[in-house]
GROMACS .gro file of C-alpha atoms in nm:
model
   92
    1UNK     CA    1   2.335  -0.154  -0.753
    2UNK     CA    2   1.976  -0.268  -0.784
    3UNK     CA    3   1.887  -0.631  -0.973
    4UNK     CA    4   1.603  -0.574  -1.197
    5UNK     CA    5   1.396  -0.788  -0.938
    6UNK     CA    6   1.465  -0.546  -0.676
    7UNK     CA    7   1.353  -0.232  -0.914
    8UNK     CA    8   1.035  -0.370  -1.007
    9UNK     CA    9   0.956  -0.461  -0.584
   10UNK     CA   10   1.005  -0.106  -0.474
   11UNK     CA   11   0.803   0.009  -0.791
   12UNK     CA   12   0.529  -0.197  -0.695
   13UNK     CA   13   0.583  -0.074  -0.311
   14UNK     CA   14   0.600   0.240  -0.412
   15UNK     CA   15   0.265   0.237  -0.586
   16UNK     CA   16   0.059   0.066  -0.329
   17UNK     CA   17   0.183   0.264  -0.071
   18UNK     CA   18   0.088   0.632  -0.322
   19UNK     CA   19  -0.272   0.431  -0.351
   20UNK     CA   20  -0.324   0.330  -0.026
   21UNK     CA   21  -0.236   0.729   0.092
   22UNK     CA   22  -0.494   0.870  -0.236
   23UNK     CA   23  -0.743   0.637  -0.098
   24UNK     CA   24  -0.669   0.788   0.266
   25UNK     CA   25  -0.728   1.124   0.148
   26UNK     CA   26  -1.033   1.044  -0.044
   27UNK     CA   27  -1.215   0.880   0.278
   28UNK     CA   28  -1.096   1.190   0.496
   29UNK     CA   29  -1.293   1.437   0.191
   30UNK     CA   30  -1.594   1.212   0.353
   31UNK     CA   31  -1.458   1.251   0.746
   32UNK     CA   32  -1.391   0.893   0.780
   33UNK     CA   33  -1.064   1.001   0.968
   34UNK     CA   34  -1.067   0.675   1.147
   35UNK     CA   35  -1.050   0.461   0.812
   36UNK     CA   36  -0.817   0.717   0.677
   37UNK     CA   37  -0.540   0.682   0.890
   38UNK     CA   38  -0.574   0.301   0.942
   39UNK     CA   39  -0.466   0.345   0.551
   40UNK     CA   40  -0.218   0.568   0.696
   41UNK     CA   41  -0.029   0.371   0.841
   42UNK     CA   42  -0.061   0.076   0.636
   43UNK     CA   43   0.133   0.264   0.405
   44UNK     CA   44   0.407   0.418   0.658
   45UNK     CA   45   0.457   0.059   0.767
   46UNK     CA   46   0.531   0.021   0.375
   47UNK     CA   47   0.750   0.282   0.402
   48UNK     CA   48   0.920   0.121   0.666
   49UNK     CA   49   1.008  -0.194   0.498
   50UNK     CA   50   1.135  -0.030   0.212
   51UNK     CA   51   1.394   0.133   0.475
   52UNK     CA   52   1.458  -0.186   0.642
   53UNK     CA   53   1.548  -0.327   0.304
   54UNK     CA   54   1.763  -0.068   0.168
   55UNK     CA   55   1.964   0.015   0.495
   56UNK     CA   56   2.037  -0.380   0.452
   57UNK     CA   57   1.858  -0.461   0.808
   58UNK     CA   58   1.826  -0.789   0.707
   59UNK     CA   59   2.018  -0.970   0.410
   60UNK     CA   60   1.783  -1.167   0.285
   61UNK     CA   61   1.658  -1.249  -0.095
   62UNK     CA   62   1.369  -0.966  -0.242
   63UNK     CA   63   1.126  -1.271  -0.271
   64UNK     CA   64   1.148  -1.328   0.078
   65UNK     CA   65   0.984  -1.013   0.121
   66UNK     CA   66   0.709  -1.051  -0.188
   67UNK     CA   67   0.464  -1.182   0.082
   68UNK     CA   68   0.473  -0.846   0.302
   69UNK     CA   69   0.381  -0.682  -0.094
   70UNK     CA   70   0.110  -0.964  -0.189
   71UNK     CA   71  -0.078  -0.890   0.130
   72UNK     CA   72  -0.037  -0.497   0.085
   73UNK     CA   73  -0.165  -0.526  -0.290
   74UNK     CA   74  -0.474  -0.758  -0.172
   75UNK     CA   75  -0.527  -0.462   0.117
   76UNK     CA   76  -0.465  -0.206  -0.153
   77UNK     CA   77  -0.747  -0.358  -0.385
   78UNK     CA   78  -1.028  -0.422  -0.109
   79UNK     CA   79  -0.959  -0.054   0.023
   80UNK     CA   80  -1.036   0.068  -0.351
   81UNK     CA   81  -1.302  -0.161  -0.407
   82UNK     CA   82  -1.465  -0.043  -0.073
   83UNK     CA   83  -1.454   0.316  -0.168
   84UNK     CA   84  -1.564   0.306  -0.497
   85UNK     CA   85  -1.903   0.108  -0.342
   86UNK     CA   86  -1.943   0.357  -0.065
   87UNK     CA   87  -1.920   0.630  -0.332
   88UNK     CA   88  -2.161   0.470  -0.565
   89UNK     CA   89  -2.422   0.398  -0.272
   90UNK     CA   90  -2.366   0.792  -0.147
   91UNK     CA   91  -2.390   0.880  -0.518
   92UNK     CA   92  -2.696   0.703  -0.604
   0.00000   0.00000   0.00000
């Protein structure tokens, strides 16, 4: 059974990781495959931690993984805040 601490990490994994792959599949509507699947597999390697933790890899605390999520959240923000510019500049 989950603590409530664990619940709320893999809600906020699971969210980057869906944001990181809608922001993949809006930079491949503009053929930037390149950027698109560097997004990829940012999120696949989120998707890999979450396995590692639940197959109980390692038995360690949830907050010694909240680092891995702080950096993914930063990466998640930029990669929005980088698309919405490159829309508004393509936009005018």
């Amino acid at each position: 059974m989950m603590t409530e601490e664990q619940k709320l990490f893999f809600c906020e994994l699971n969210h980057i990781k869906n944001q990181l792959r809608d922001i993949a599949e809006q930079w491949r509507g503009y053929n930037n495959i390149s950027l698109a699947e560097m997004l990829e597999q940012k999120a696949d390697a989120l998707d890999e931690l979450g396995s590692h933790i639940t197959s109980g890899g390692e038995r360690r605390d949830i907050a010694d993984y909240k680092i891995f999520l702080d950096g993914a959240r930063i990466f998640m923000y930029r990669s929005i805040i980088d698309f919405e510019n490159f829309e508004r500049k393509t936009q005018g």
